[in-house]
Coordinates of C-alpha atoms and ligand atoms in Angstrom, one line a residue:
X1 CA 28.3 37.9 -91.0
X2 CA 31.1 37.1 -93.4
X3 CA 32.3 33.6 -94.1
X4 CA 35.8 32.6 -95.2
X5 CA 36.5 32.7 -98.8
X6 CA 37.1 29.4 -100.6
X7 CA 39.9 28.9 -102.9
X8 CA 40.8 26.4 -105.6
X9 CA 41.0 22.9 -104.1
X10 CA 44.3 21.3 -104.8
X11 CA 42.9 17.8 -105.2
X12 CA 39.6 16.2 -104.3
X13 CA 38.1 12.8 -104.7
X14 CA 34.5 12.5 -106.1
X15 CA 31.9 10.2 -104.7
X16 CA 31.3 6.9 -106.5
X17 CA 30.6 4.0 -104.2
X18 CA 29.6 2.0 -102.6
X19 CA 32.4 2.2 -100.1
X20 CA 33.3 -0.1 -97.3
X21 CA 33.5 2.8 -94.9
X22 CA 32.5 6.5 -95.1
X23 CA 34.2 8.8 -92.7
X24 CA 32.8 12.3 -92.0
X25 CA 35.5 14.9 -91.3
X26 CA 39.1 15.4 -92.3
X27 CA 40.5 16.8 -89.1
X28 CA 43.0 15.2 -86.7
X29 CA 40.6 12.2 -86.2
X30 CA 39.4 11.7 -89.8
X31 CA 42.9 11.7 -91.3
X32 CA 44.2 9.1 -88.9
X33 CA 41.0 7.0 -89.3
X34 CA 41.5 7.1 -93.1
X35 CA 45.1 6.0 -92.7
X36 CA 44.1 3.0 -90.5
X37 CA 41.3 1.9 -92.8
X38 CA 43.6 2.0 -95.8
X39 CA 46.0 -0.3 -93.9
X40 CA 43.1 -2.9 -93.8
X41 CA 42.8 -2.6 -97.5
X42 CA 39.3 -1.2 -97.3
X43 CA 37.7 1.2 -99.7
X44 CA 37.2 4.3 -97.5
X45 CA 36.0 7.7 -98.5
X46 CA 36.2 10.8 -96.3
X47 CA 33.7 13.7 -96.8
X48 CA 34.8 17.1 -95.5
X49 CA 32.9 20.4 -95.4
X50 CA 36.1 22.5 -95.7
X51 CA 38.1 22.9 -98.9
X52 CA 41.1 21.2 -97.3
X53 CA 42.3 19.1 -94.4
X54 CA 42.6 20.3 -90.8
X55 CA 39.2 20.4 -89.1
X56 CA 39.5 22.6 -86.1
X57 CA 42.8 24.0 -87.3
X58 CA 41.4 24.6 -90.8
X59 CA 38.4 26.6 -89.4
X60 CA 39.8 28.4 -86.4
X61 CA 42.2 30.9 -88.1
X62 CA 41.5 33.8 -85.7
X63 CA 44.4 35.9 -84.6
X64 CA 46.3 34.3 -81.8
X65 CA 44.9 30.7 -82.2
X66 CA 47.4 28.3 -80.8
X67 CA 47.8 25.1 -78.6
X68 CA 47.4 25.1 -74.9
X69 CA 49.0 21.6 -74.9
X70 CA 52.6 21.0 -75.6
X71 CA 53.1 20.7 -79.4
X72 CA 55.4 17.7 -79.0
X73 CA 52.7 15.9 -77.0
X74 CA 50.0 16.8 -79.5
X75 CA 51.2 15.4 -82.8
X76 CA 50.4 11.9 -84.1
X77 CA 52.4 9.1 -82.5
X78 CA 51.7 6.3 -85.0
X79 CA 54.6 7.0 -87.4
X80 CA 58.2 7.1 -86.1
X81 CA 59.2 8.5 -89.5
X82 CA 56.7 11.4 -89.2
X83 CA 57.9 12.1 -85.7
X84 CA 61.5 12.5 -86.9
X85 CA 60.6 14.5 -90.0
X86 CA 58.4 17.1 -88.4
X87 CA 59.7 19.9 -86.3
X88 CA 57.4 22.0 -84.1
X89 CA 58.8 25.5 -84.0
X90 CA 57.3 26.4 -80.6
X91 CA 56.5 24.6 -77.4
X92 CA 52.8 25.6 -78.0
X93 CA 52.4 25.9 -81.7
X94 CA 50.3 28.6 -83.4
X95 CA 47.4 27.6 -85.7
X96 CA 49.3 28.1 -89.0
X97 CA 52.0 25.7 -87.9
X98 CA 49.4 23.1 -86.8
X99 CA 47.6 23.4 -90.1
X100 CA 50.9 23.1 -91.9
X101 CA 51.6 19.9 -89.9
X102 CA 48.2 18.4 -90.8
X103 CA 48.9 19.2 -94.5
X104 CA 52.3 17.6 -94.1
X105 CA 50.7 14.5 -92.8
X106 CA 48.1 14.4 -95.6
X107 CA 50.8 14.8 -98.2
X108 CA 53.2 12.3 -96.6
X109 CA 50.5 9.5 -96.5
X110 CA 48.8 10.6 -99.7
X111 CA 45.5 11.0 -97.9
X112 CA 43.8 13.5 -100.1
X113 CA 43.0 11.1 -102.9
X114 CA 40.3 9.5 -100.7
X115 CA 38.9 12.8 -99.4
X116 CA 36.1 14.7 -101.0
X117 CA 36.3 18.3 -100.0
X118 CA 33.6 21.0 -99.9
X119 CA 31.2 18.2 -99.1
X120 CA 29.1 18.9 -96.0
X121 CA 27.1 15.9 -95.0
X122 CA 23.6 16.9 -94.1
X123 CA 21.9 13.5 -93.7
X124 CA 22.6 9.9 -93.1
X125 CA 20.1 7.1 -93.4
X126 CA 20.6 3.4 -92.4
X127 CA 19.2 0.9 -95.0
X128 CA 18.0 -2.0 -92.9
X129 CA 17.7 -4.4 -95.9
X130 CA 21.1 -3.7 -97.3
X131 CA 22.9 -3.1 -94.0
X132 CA 24.4 0.1 -95.1
X133 CA 24.4 3.9 -94.6
X134 CA 23.6 6.4 -97.3
X135 CA 24.8 9.9 -96.7
X136 CA 23.5 12.9 -98.4
X137 CA 25.6 16.0 -99.1
X138 CA 24.4 19.6 -99.1
X139 CA 24.7 19.4 -102.9
X140 CA 22.2 16.5 -102.9
X141 CA 24.9 14.0 -103.9
X142 CA 24.7 10.7 -102.1
X143 CA 27.1 7.9 -101.2
X144 CA 26.8 4.6 -99.4
X145 CA 29.0 2.4 -97.3
X146 CA 28.6 -0.5 -94.9
X147 CA 30.0 1.5 -92.0
X148 CA 29.8 5.1 -91.2
X149 CA 32.4 6.7 -88.9
X150 CA 31.9 10.2 -87.6
X151 CA 35.0 12.3 -87.0
X152 CA 33.1 15.5 -86.5
X153 CA 35.1 17.1 -83.8
X154 CA 33.6 18.0 -80.4
X155 CA 33.9 21.7 -81.1
X156 CA 32.8 22.2 -84.8
X157 CA 29.3 23.5 -84.5
X158 CA 30.0 27.2 -83.8
X159 CA 27.2 29.3 -82.3
X160 CA 26.4 32.9 -82.7
X161 CA 25.0 34.9 -79.8
X162 CA 21.2 35.3 -79.8
X163 CA 21.1 39.1 -79.8
X164 CA 18.5 41.1 -81.7
X165 CA 19.8 43.1 -84.7
X166 CA 22.7 40.9 -85.4
X167 CA 22.1 41.0 -89.2
X168 CA 21.8 44.8 -89.2
X169 CA 25.4 45.6 -88.4
X170 CA 27.0 47.4 -91.3
X171 CA 30.7 46.8 -90.4
X172 CA 32.5 43.5 -90.7
X173 CA 31.5 40.7 -88.3
X174 CA 33.1 37.3 -87.8
X175 CA 32.7 34.3 -85.6
X176 CA 36.2 33.2 -84.6
X177 CA 35.6 29.7 -86.1
X178 CA 34.9 31.3 -89.5
X179 CA 37.8 33.7 -89.7
X180 CA 38.6 34.6 -93.3
X181 CA 41.6 32.8 -94.7
X182 CA 43.0 36.0 -96.1
X183 CA 42.9 37.6 -92.6
X184 CA 41.2 40.8 -91.5
X185 CA 42.9 44.1 -91.3
X186 CA 42.3 45.4 -87.8
X187 CA 45.0 48.1 -87.6
X188 CA 43.6 51.3 -86.1
X189 CA 40.0 50.0 -86.2
X190 CA 37.3 50.2 -83.6
X191 CA 36.8 46.5 -82.6
X192 CA 34.3 44.9 -80.3
X193 CA 34.5 41.4 -79.1
X194 CA 31.7 39.3 -77.4
X195 CA 32.9 36.5 -75.2
X196 CA 35.7 35.8 -72.8
X197 CA 36.4 32.1 -73.2
X198 CA 39.7 30.4 -74.3
X199 CA 39.3 31.7 -77.8
X200 CA 38.5 35.3 -76.9
X201 CA 41.4 35.4 -74.5
X202 CA 43.8 34.4 -77.4
X203 CA 42.2 37.0 -79.7
X204 CA 42.2 39.8 -77.2
X205 CA 45.8 39.5 -76.1
X206 CA 46.9 39.3 -79.7
X207 CA 45.0 42.2 -81.3
X208 CA 45.0 44.7 -78.4
X209 CA 48.2 46.5 -79.5
X210 CA 47.2 46.6 -83.2
X211 CA 43.6 47.9 -83.1
X212 CA 42.6 51.5 -82.5
X213 CA 40.3 50.5 -79.7
X214 CA 39.1 47.2 -78.3
X215 CA 35.9 46.8 -76.3
X216 CA 35.4 43.4 -74.6
X217 CA 31.9 42.4 -73.7
X218 CA 32.1 40.0 -70.8
X219 CA 29.3 37.9 -69.5
X220 CA 31.2 35.4 -67.4
X221 CA 34.9 35.9 -66.6
X222 CA 37.0 32.8 -66.8
X223 CA 40.0 31.8 -64.8
X224 CA 43.2 31.8 -66.9
X225 CA 46.9 31.1 -66.2
X226 CA 50.1 31.9 -68.1
X227 CA 51.0 29.7 -71.0
X228 CA 54.7 30.5 -71.0
X229 CA 55.3 29.7 -74.6
X230 CA 58.7 30.0 -76.3
X231 CA 60.5 28.7 -79.3
X232 CA 62.0 25.2 -79.3
X233 CA 65.8 25.4 -79.4
X234 CA 67.8 23.1 -81.6
X235 CA 69.0 21.2 -78.6
X236 CA 65.5 20.8 -77.3
X237 CA 64.4 19.7 -80.7
X238 CA 67.0 16.9 -80.7
X239 CA 66.0 15.9 -77.2
X240 CA 62.3 15.8 -78.1
X241 CA 62.9 13.7 -81.2
X242 CA 65.1 11.3 -79.1
X243 CA 62.5 10.9 -76.4
X244 CA 59.2 10.6 -78.2
X245 CA 58.6 7.1 -76.9
X246 CA 58.9 8.4 -73.3
X247 CA 56.8 11.5 -73.9
X248 CA 53.9 9.4 -75.3
X249 CA 54.3 6.8 -72.5
X250 CA 54.1 9.7 -70.0
X251 CA 50.9 10.9 -71.6
X252 CA 49.5 7.3 -71.5
X253 CA 50.0 7.3 -67.7
X254 CA 48.0 10.5 -66.9
X255 CA 44.3 10.6 -66.7
X256 CA 44.0 13.4 -69.3
X257 CA 46.8 12.3 -71.6
X258 CA 48.6 15.6 -71.1
X259 CA 52.2 15.3 -69.8
X260 CA 51.1 16.8 -66.5
X261 CA 50.4 14.4 -63.7
X262 CA 48.2 15.3 -60.7
X263 CA 50.2 15.8 -57.6
X264 CA 49.4 13.2 -55.0
X265 CA 49.5 15.8 -52.2
X266 CA 46.4 17.6 -51.0
X267 CA 46.2 21.4 -50.8
X268 CA 44.4 21.0 -47.5
X269 CA 47.0 18.8 -46.0
X270 CA 50.2 20.7 -46.7
X271 CA 51.3 23.8 -44.9
X272 CA 50.2 27.2 -46.3
X273 CA 53.8 27.9 -47.2
X274 CA 54.2 24.6 -49.1
X275 CA 50.9 25.2 -50.9
X276 CA 51.8 28.7 -51.9
X277 CA 55.3 27.7 -53.1
X278 CA 53.8 24.9 -55.2
X279 CA 51.2 27.3 -56.8
X280 CA 53.9 29.9 -57.5
X281 CA 56.0 27.2 -59.2
X282 CA 53.0 26.0 -61.3
X283 CA 52.1 29.6 -62.2
X284 CA 55.6 30.1 -63.5
X285 CA 55.7 26.9 -65.5
X286 CA 54.4 26.3 -69.1
X287 CA 51.2 24.5 -69.9
X288 CA 48.4 22.9 -68.1
X289 CA 50.4 21.9 -64.9
X290 CA 48.4 24.4 -62.8
X291 CA 45.2 22.8 -64.0
X292 CA 45.7 19.1 -64.3
X293 CA 49.0 18.8 -62.4
X294 CA 47.7 20.6 -59.3
X295 CA 47.1 19.1 -55.8
X296 CA 44.9 16.1 -55.9
X297 CA 42.0 17.8 -54.1
X298 CA 41.8 21.1 -56.1
X299 CA 39.2 19.9 -58.6
X300 CA 37.2 17.8 -56.3
X301 CA 37.2 19.6 -52.9
X302 CA 35.4 22.9 -52.6
X303 CA 37.6 24.2 -49.8
X304 CA 40.8 23.3 -51.7
X305 CA 39.3 24.8 -54.8
X306 CA 38.5 28.0 -53.0
X307 CA 42.1 28.4 -51.9
X308 CA 43.3 27.8 -55.5
X309 CA 40.8 30.4 -56.6
X310 CA 42.0 32.9 -54.0
X311 CA 45.6 32.4 -55.3
X312 CA 44.5 32.9 -58.9
X313 CA 42.4 36.0 -57.9
X314 CA 45.5 37.5 -56.2
X315 CA 47.5 37.0 -59.4
X316 CA 44.8 38.9 -61.4
X317 CA 44.8 41.7 -58.8
X318 CA 48.6 42.0 -59.1
X319 CA 48.5 42.1 -62.9
X320 CA 45.6 44.5 -63.5
X321 CA 46.2 48.1 -62.4
X322 CA 42.6 49.2 -61.9
X323 CA 41.2 47.3 -58.9
X324 CA 37.6 47.7 -60.2
X325 CA 38.6 46.1 -63.6
X326 CA 40.6 43.4 -61.8
X327 CA 37.5 42.6 -59.7
X328 CA 35.4 42.2 -62.9
X329 CA 37.9 39.8 -64.3
X330 CA 37.7 37.5 -61.3
X331 CA 35.1 34.8 -61.7
X332 CA 32.6 34.6 -58.9
X333 CA 30.3 31.9 -60.1
X334 CA 32.8 29.0 -60.5
X335 CA 36.0 27.9 -58.9
X336 CA 39.5 27.7 -60.5
X337 CA 39.8 25.0 -63.1
X338 CA 36.1 24.0 -63.0
X339 CA 35.8 25.1 -66.6
X340 CA 38.4 24.4 -69.3
X341 CA 41.3 26.6 -68.2
X342 CA 42.4 29.0 -70.9
X343 CA 46.1 29.7 -70.9
X344 CA 47.2 33.2 -71.7
X345 CA 50.1 35.3 -72.6
X346 CA 49.7 38.8 -71.3
X347 CA 45.9 38.7 -71.2
X348 CA 45.4 40.5 -68.0
X349 CA 47.9 43.2 -68.8
X350 CA 45.8 44.1 -71.9
X351 CA 43.3 45.7 -69.5
X352 CA 46.0 48.2 -68.4
X353 CA 46.1 49.6 -71.9
X354 CA 44.4 52.9 -72.7
X355 CA 42.7 51.6 -75.8
X356 CA 41.0 48.6 -74.1
X357 CA 37.8 48.7 -72.2
X358 CA 36.0 45.9 -70.4
X359 CA 32.2 46.0 -70.4
X360 CA 30.5 43.8 -67.8
X361 CA 27.3 42.9 -69.6
X362 CA 25.7 41.7 -66.3
X363 CA 25.8 45.4 -65.1
X364 CA 24.9 46.9 -68.5
X365 CA 23.3 44.2 -70.7
X366 CA 23.6 44.2 -74.5
X367 CA 20.2 45.3 -75.8
X368 CA 20.9 44.9 -79.5
X369 CA 23.3 45.0 -82.3
X370 CA 22.7 48.2 -84.2
X371 CA 23.9 49.1 -87.8
X372 CA 26.8 51.0 -86.1
X373 CA 27.7 48.6 -83.3
X374 CA 26.5 47.4 -80.0
X375 CA 23.9 49.1 -77.7
X376 CA 24.0 48.2 -74.0
X377 CA 21.5 49.5 -71.4
X378 CA 24.0 52.3 -70.8
X379 CA 25.7 53.3 -74.0
X380 CA 26.1 52.9 -77.8
X381 CA 29.4 51.5 -78.9
X382 CA 30.3 52.2 -82.6
X383 CA 32.5 49.5 -84.2
X384 CA 34.2 48.9 -87.5
X385 CA 34.6 45.2 -86.7
X386 CA 32.6 42.9 -84.4
X387 CA 34.1 39.6 -83.3
X388 CA 31.9 36.8 -82.0
X389 CA 34.1 34.6 -79.8
X390 CA 30.9 32.9 -78.6
X391 CA 31.9 29.3 -78.7
X392 CA 30.3 26.0 -79.8
X393 CA 27.4 23.7 -79.3
X394 CA 29.8 21.2 -77.9
X395 CA 30.1 17.5 -78.5
X396 CA 26.5 16.7 -79.6
X397 CA 26.0 19.9 -81.7
X398 CA 27.9 18.5 -84.7
X399 CA 25.6 15.5 -84.6
X400 CA 22.4 17.5 -84.3
X401 CA 23.3 19.3 -87.5
X402 CA 23.1 16.1 -89.5
X403 CA 19.8 14.4 -90.0
X404 CA 20.9 10.9 -88.8
X405 CA 18.3 8.2 -89.1
X406 CA 18.6 4.7 -87.9
X407 CA 16.3 1.7 -88.4
X408 CA 12.6 2.6 -88.6
X409 CA 13.5 6.3 -89.3
X410 CA 14.6 6.7 -85.7
X411 CA 16.2 10.2 -85.5
X412 CA 19.4 10.6 -83.5
X413 CA 18.7 14.2 -82.6
X414 CA 15.5 13.0 -80.9
X415 CA 17.3 10.2 -79.1
X416 CA 19.9 12.7 -77.9
X417 CA 17.5 15.4 -76.8
X418 CA 18.6 14.6 -73.2
X419 CA 21.5 12.4 -72.2
X420 CA 23.1 10.6 -75.2
X421 CA 23.1 6.8 -75.0
X422 CA 26.3 5.4 -76.2
X423 CA 28.4 2.3 -75.7
X424 CA 32.0 3.3 -74.7
X425 CA 31.3 6.6 -76.5
X426 CA 32.0 4.9 -79.8
X427 CA 28.7 3.1 -80.7
X428 CA 25.2 4.5 -80.3
X429 CA 22.2 2.6 -78.9
X430 CA 19.9 1.8 -81.8
X431 CA 22.1 3.0 -84.6
X432 CA 23.9 0.0 -86.2
X433 CA 27.1 0.3 -88.1
X434 CA 27.6 3.9 -86.9
X435 CA 30.9 4.4 -85.1
X436 CA 32.1 7.7 -83.5
X437 CA 35.6 9.1 -83.0
X438 CA 35.4 11.4 -79.9
X439 CA 31.7 11.3 -79.7
X440 CA 30.0 11.8 -76.3
X441 CA 31.3 9.6 -73.4
X442 CA 34.8 9.0 -74.5
X443 CA 37.8 10.1 -72.4
X444 CA 39.0 13.5 -73.4
X445 CA 42.0 15.7 -72.6
X446 CA 44.9 15.9 -74.9
X447 CA 42.7 15.2 -77.9
X448 CA 45.1 13.6 -80.4
X449 CA 46.1 11.1 -77.8
X450 CA 42.5 10.2 -77.2
X451 CA 41.8 10.1 -80.9
X452 CA 44.6 7.7 -81.7
X453 CA 43.3 5.2 -79.0
X454 CA 39.7 5.5 -80.2
X455 CA 40.6 5.2 -83.9
X456 CA 42.8 2.1 -83.1
X457 CA 39.9 0.5 -81.2
X458 CA 37.4 1.2 -84.0
X459 CA 39.8 -0.1 -86.6
X460 CA 40.1 -3.3 -84.6
X461 CA 36.3 -3.6 -84.6
X462 CA 36.2 -2.9 -88.3
X463 CA 38.9 -5.5 -89.0
X464 CA 37.0 -8.0 -86.9
X465 CA 33.9 -7.5 -88.9
X466 CA 35.8 -7.6 -92.2
X467 CA 37.7 -10.8 -91.3
X468 CA 34.5 -12.6 -90.2
X469 CA 32.3 -11.3 -93.0
X470 CA 30.0 -9.5 -90.6
X471 CA 27.6 -7.0 -92.0
X472 CA 26.0 -5.4 -89.0
X473 CA 27.0 -4.4 -85.5
X474 CA 24.7 -3.2 -82.7
X475 CA 24.9 -2.5 -79.1
X476 CA 23.3 -4.6 -76.3
X477 CA 20.8 -2.5 -74.4
X478 CA 22.1 -3.8 -71.0
X479 CA 25.7 -2.9 -72.0
X480 CA 24.6 0.6 -73.0
X481 CA 22.8 1.0 -69.6
X482 CA 25.8 -0.1 -67.8
X483 CA 28.1 2.2 -69.7
X484 CA 25.9 5.2 -69.3
X485 CA 25.7 4.6 -65.6
X486 CA 29.5 4.3 -65.4
X487 CA 29.8 7.6 -67.2
X488 CA 27.3 9.2 -64.8
X489 CA 29.1 7.8 -61.8
X490 CA 32.5 9.0 -63.0
X491 CA 31.6 12.7 -62.8
X492 CA 30.3 12.4 -59.2
X493 CA 32.3 14.6 -57.0
X494 CA 34.0 16.4 -59.8
X495 CA 33.5 20.2 -59.3
X496 CA 33.4 20.9 -63.0
X497 CA 30.1 18.9 -63.3
X498 CA 28.3 21.6 -61.2
X499 CA 29.3 24.4 -63.6
X500 CA 27.7 25.4 -66.9
X501 CA 30.0 25.2 -69.8
X502 CA 30.3 23.5 -73.2
X503 CA 31.9 20.6 -71.3
X504 CA 28.7 20.1 -69.4
X505 CA 26.6 20.5 -72.5
X506 CA 25.2 24.0 -71.8
X507 CA 25.0 26.7 -74.5
X508 CA 22.7 29.6 -73.8
X509 CA 22.4 30.4 -77.5
X510 CA 21.0 27.0 -78.4
X511 CA 17.4 26.1 -77.7
X512 CA 17.1 23.1 -75.4
X513 CA 20.8 23.3 -74.3
X514 CA 20.3 25.0 -71.0
X515 CA 20.5 21.9 -68.9
X516 CA 23.7 20.2 -67.9
X517 CA 24.5 16.8 -69.4
X518 CA 27.4 14.4 -69.0
X519 CA 29.2 14.4 -72.3
X520 CA 32.5 12.8 -71.5
X521 CA 33.9 9.9 -69.7
X522 CA 35.7 11.4 -66.7
X523 CA 36.9 8.3 -65.1
X524 CA 40.3 8.9 -66.7
X525 CA 42.1 7.7 -69.8
X526 CA 43.6 4.7 -68.0
X527 CA 40.3 3.3 -66.9
X528 CA 38.8 4.0 -70.3
X529 CA 41.7 2.3 -72.0
X530 CA 41.3 -0.7 -69.7
X531 CA 37.5 -0.9 -70.2
X532 CA 37.6 -0.6 -74.0
X533 CA 40.7 -2.8 -74.3
X534 CA 38.9 -5.6 -72.4
X535 CA 36.0 -5.6 -74.9
X536 CA 38.5 -5.9 -77.8
X537 CA 40.6 -8.6 -76.2
X538 CA 37.4 -10.6 -75.3
X539 CA 36.4 -10.7 -79.0
X540 CA 33.6 -8.0 -78.8
X541 CA 31.2 -10.3 -76.9
X542 CA 29.5 -7.2 -75.5
X543 CA 28.3 -6.3 -79.0
X544 CA 25.7 -8.0 -81.3
X545 CA 26.5 -8.9 -84.9
X546 CA 24.4 -9.7 -88.0
X547 CA 21.2 -11.7 -87.2
X548 CA 21.3 -10.9 -83.5
X549 CA 22.0 -7.3 -84.3
X550 CA 19.1 -7.1 -86.8
X551 CA 16.8 -8.6 -84.1
X552 CA 18.0 -5.9 -81.7
X553 CA 17.5 -3.1 -84.3
X554 CA 14.0 -4.3 -85.0
X555 CA 12.9 -3.9 -81.4
X556 CA 11.4 -0.5 -80.5
Ligands
NA7_1 P1 33.6 29.1 -74.8 O1 34.6 28.7 -73.8 O2 32.3 28.4 -74.8 O3 33.4 30.7 -74.6 C1 32.3 31.4 -75.3 C2 32.3 32.7 -74.7 O4 31.2 33.5 -75.3 C3 31.9 32.7 -73.2 O5 32.6 33.8 -72.6 C4 30.4 33.0 -73.2 O6 29.9 33.6 -72.0 C5 30.4 34.0 -74.3 N1 29.0 34.2 -74.9 C6 28.3 33.2 -75.6 N2 27.1 33.7 -76.0 C7 27.1 35.0 -75.5 C8 26.1 36.0 -75.6 N3 24.9 35.7 -76.2 N4 26.3 37.2 -75.0 C9 27.5 37.4 -74.4 N5 28.5 36.5 -74.3 C10 28.3 35.3 -74.8 O7 34.2 29.0 -76.3 P2 35.6 29.2 -76.8 O8 35.6 29.3 -78.3 O9 36.3 30.4 -76.1 O10 36.4 28.0 -76.3 C11 35.9 26.7 -76.7 C12 37.0 25.7 -76.5 O11 37.9 25.8 -77.6 C13 37.9 25.8 -75.3 O12 37.3 25.3 -74.2 C14 39.1 25.0 -75.8 O13 39.0 23.7 -75.5 C15 39.2 25.3 -77.2 P3 29.3 32.6 -70.9 O14 30.4 31.9 -70.3 O15 28.3 31.6 -71.6 O16 28.6 33.5 -70.0

């Protein structure tokens, strides 16, 4: 396995504390959190494993990486100036543009001077007497702060497939989340790719025409629908800039914070002609409309979902010439949209190419990786390059990688063995002064929109503590119980909760992660906003501070 090269770091802070707040991660969340903490006049320090800003967009440099959400609904909304200065080149921006955007933000707000790069946090320990967290970096270096804010990203703990012989492969092998910065020459090469999730789909459709041969090892096909990306015209650019307030307001009004609103009609209540016409329209339109802007019953009613699946299957059959290949590409174990829907640009047509082969590893399982390539039960496949598009230990994985210890040495990883216990997805039961951006149990969808709301809420709490000279914040057990049960109730009836995926906490490559968990709040962004807003407006009465918090922490 090769890892990306590191290059000279343009500028980096060095640890010397104590700080008021330590933030882990300099991705979309960490950058905005730093900006907000600075506004409060606090001493904040961000620790980032990468050599520069960007998080997801720093690490995921694989060919074809790009947004599935509209670029102009993805950027930060907090600065009018930034909105007017930045121009997205495409409706669904490619990774280099997004990384350029995050660098632009870091430069504009001079954020790098408070970020220490190449600094992976491996441990965090709460000091009960001093009411502060001490973090330890991979290098052994330590730093302390009253508050610790995790901005780890829900998809940052990448996972390699558990297949014997992986280390023996003599060619080049890369996980998509560790794609080398200098790129990989694939022209004319024999390439194998394991995985067919959103990432693999982007890679496959991008490299198929360049490589000598491409072999796709598929375990579970995913439903996918067209992205319909294109460049933003100057006229559209003007309109976007003039209507940002409306765009963001529209995102605020949808349950996923995308611009697409669920259609109030039901697939089972309209005529077959009306249903078909609507689906054809959605299939021809850009973005996630066909997923989160579909009929109201498609993601909750099995019959409606089966009809949507039939529609999507028909599209696959129309686009893939060989009926046997088309059949392999049609998911049989889950309905349309019940896993995160990848959006594609010519993905299905790739399988009509002579240099592309689909191997269903349910029929012929991979037995091992050999020095030359991949051996299935039927055949040896020699490769020059092997690509692992095998995904992430989602949401809790990034937390499990850090040895986080609360009062009495209590280990977060043990506490989160099963269902995480959070309050509003932002505080953790039994771990004082630890705040999470986009941890388990927050609303999720169009991620930067969720991030801004969470960061604003957390900043409000930090400001409240600062203003009132409060040193410790804790959750109340009964409030945590209530929240966890609200989170569990919110997924009831949602078809996705019956399907294995990173969104339901399943990763077959990670020990102990074979059982579904509820890792998000799926009651919708509006309900989440209301719920969290009420706590802030009410003066955080649901939380415990200082002496009360210390008494709570002392209890087993
Ligand atoms: P995903 O969606 O988790 O996809 C990972 C893929 O890798 C999926 O097809 C897996 O098959 C496959 N996989 C994982 N391990 C193996 C092994 N051992 N053998 C064969 N195939 C394997 O990750 P992505 O990176 O594509 O997307 C993650 C998110 O990033 C996405 O939802 C967007 O929000 C952006 P499986 O389905 O487990 O059978």
